[in-house]
PDB file of C-alpha atoms in Angstrom:
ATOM      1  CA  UNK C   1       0.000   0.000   0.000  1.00  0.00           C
ATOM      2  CA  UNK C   2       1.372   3.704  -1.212  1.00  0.00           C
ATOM      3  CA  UNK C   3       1.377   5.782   1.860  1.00  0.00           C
ATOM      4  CA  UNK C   4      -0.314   8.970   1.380  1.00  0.00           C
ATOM      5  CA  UNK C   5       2.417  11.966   1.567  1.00  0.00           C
ATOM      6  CA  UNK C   6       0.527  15.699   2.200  1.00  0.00           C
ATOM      7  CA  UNK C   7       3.004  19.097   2.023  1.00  0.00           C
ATOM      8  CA  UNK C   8       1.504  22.427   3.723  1.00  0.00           C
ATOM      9  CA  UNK C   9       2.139  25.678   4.158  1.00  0.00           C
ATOM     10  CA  UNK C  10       0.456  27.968   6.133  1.00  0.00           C
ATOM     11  CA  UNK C  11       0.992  31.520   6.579  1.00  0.00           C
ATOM     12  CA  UNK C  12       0.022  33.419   9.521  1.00  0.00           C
ATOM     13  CA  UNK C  13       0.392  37.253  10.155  1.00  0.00           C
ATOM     14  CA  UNK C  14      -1.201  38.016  14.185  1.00  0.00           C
ATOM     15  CA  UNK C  15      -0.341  40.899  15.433  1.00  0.00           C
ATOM     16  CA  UNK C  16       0.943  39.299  18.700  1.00  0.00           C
ATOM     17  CA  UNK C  17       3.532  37.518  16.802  1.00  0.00           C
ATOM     18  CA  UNK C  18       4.240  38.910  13.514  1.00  0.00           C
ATOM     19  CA  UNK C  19       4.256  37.165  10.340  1.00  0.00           C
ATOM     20  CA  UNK C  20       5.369  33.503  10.628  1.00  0.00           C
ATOM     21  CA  UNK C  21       4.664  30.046   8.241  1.00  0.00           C
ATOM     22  CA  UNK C  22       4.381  26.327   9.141  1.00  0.00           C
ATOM     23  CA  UNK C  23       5.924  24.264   6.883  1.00  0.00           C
ATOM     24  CA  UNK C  24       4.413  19.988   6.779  1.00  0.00           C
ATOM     25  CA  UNK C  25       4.836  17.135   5.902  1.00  0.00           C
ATOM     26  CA  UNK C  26       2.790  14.590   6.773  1.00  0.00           C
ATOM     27  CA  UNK C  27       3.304  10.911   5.553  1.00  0.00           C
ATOM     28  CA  UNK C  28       1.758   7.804   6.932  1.00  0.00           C
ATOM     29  CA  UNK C  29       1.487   8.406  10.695  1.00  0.00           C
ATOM     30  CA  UNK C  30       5.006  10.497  10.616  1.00  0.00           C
ATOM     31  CA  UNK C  31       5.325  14.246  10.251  1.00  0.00           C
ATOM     32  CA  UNK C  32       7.901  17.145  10.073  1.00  0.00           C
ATOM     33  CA  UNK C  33       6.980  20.734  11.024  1.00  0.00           C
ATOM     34  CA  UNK C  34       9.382  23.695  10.596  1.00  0.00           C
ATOM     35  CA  UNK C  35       7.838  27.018  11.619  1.00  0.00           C
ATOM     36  CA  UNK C  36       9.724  30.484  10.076  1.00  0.00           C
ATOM     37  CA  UNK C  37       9.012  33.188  12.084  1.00  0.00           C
ATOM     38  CA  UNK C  38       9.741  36.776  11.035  1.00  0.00           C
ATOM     39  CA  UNK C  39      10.046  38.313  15.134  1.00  0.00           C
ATOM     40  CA  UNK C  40      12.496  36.628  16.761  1.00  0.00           C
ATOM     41  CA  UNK C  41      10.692  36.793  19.829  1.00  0.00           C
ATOM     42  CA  UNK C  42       7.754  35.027  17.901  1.00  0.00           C
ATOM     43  CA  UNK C  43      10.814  32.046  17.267  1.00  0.00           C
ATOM     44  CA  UNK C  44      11.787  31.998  20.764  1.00  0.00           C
ATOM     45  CA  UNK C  45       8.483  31.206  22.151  1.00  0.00           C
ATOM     46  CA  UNK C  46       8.051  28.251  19.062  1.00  0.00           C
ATOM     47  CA  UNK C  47      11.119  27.033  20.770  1.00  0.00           C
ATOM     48  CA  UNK C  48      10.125  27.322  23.942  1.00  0.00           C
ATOM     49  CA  UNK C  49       7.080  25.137  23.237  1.00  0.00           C
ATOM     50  CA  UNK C  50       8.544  22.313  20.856  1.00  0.00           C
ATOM     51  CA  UNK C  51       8.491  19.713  23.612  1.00  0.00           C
ATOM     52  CA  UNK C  52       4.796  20.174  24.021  1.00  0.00           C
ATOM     53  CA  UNK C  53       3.462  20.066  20.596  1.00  0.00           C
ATOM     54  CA  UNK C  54       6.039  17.201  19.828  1.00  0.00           C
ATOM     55  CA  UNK C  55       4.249  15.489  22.611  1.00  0.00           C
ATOM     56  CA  UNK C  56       0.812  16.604  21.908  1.00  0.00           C
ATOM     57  CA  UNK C  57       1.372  14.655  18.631  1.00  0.00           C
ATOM     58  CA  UNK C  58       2.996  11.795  19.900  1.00  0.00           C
ATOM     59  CA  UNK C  59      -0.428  11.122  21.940  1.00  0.00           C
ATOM     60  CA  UNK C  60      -1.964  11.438  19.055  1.00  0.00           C
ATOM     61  CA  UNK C  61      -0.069   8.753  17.389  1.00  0.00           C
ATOM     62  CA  UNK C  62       1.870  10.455  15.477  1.00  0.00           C
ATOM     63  CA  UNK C  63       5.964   9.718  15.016  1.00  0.00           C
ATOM     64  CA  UNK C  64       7.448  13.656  15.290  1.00  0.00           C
ATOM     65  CA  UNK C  65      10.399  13.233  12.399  1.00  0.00           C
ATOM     66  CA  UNK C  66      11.900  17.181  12.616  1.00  0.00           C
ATOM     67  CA  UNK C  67      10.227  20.168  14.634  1.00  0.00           C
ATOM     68  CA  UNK C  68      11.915  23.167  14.221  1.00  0.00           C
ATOM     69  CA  UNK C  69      12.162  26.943  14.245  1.00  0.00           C
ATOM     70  CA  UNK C  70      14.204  29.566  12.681  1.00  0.00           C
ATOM     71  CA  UNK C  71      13.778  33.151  12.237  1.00  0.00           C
ATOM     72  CA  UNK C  72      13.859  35.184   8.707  1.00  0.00           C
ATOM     73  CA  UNK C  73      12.051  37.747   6.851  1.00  0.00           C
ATOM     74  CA  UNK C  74       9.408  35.882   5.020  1.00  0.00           C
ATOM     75  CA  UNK C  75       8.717  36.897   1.019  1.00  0.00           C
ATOM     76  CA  UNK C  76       5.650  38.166   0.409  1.00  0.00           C
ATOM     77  CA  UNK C  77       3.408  36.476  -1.861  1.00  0.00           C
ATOM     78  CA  UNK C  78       2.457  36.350  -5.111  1.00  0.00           C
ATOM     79  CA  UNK C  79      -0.915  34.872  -6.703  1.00  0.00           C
ATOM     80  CA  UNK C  80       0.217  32.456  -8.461  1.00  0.00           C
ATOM     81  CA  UNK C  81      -0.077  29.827  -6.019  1.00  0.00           C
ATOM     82  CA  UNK C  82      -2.047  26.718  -6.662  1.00  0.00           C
ATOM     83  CA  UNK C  83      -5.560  26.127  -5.092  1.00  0.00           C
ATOM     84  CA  UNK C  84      -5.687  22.531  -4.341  1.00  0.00           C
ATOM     85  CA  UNK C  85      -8.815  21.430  -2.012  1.00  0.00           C
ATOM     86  CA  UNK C  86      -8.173  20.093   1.467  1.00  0.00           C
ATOM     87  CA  UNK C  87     -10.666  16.973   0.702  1.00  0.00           C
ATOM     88  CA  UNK C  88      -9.428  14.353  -1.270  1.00  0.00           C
ATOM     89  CA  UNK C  89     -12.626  13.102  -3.127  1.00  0.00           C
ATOM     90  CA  UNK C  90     -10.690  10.254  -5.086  1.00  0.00           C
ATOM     91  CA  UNK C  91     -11.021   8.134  -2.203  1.00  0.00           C
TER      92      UNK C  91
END
């Protein structure tokens, strides 16, 4: 069986914390998330709180490959991104 492999990224802009994206990659029951903050206070608190979303999705059965957290101006975007629809209706 062909494991299903989804790629995300979501772009946030609050103003508590700036602009900032999380990057996944979800395969089977394993996933990666890398979060790219603009504020670097905004990357220190991702940091901060690894361990508990690593373990938040560990209960949820979940293997945590990478989680990670860097800080860097993020490009603005253009329109021609792809609109691709969160249900897959093949199955």
């Amino acid at each position: 069986t062909k494991k299903k492999k989804w790629l995300a990224k979501l772009l946030f802009d609050f103003p508590e914390t700036g602009k900032f994206e999380a990057r996944l990659n979800v395969e089977g029951n394993k996933v990666s998330v890398i979060f790219v903050a603009e504020d670097k206070d905004t990357d220190s608190k991702i940091r901060k709180r690894g361990r508990i979303l690593t373990k938040q999705l560990q209960d949820k059965g979940l293997e945590v490959s990478q989680l990670d957290s860097f800080s860097k101006p993020i490009e603005r975007q253009t329109n021609n991104t792809k609109k691709h629809s969160l249900i897959d209706v093949r199955s």
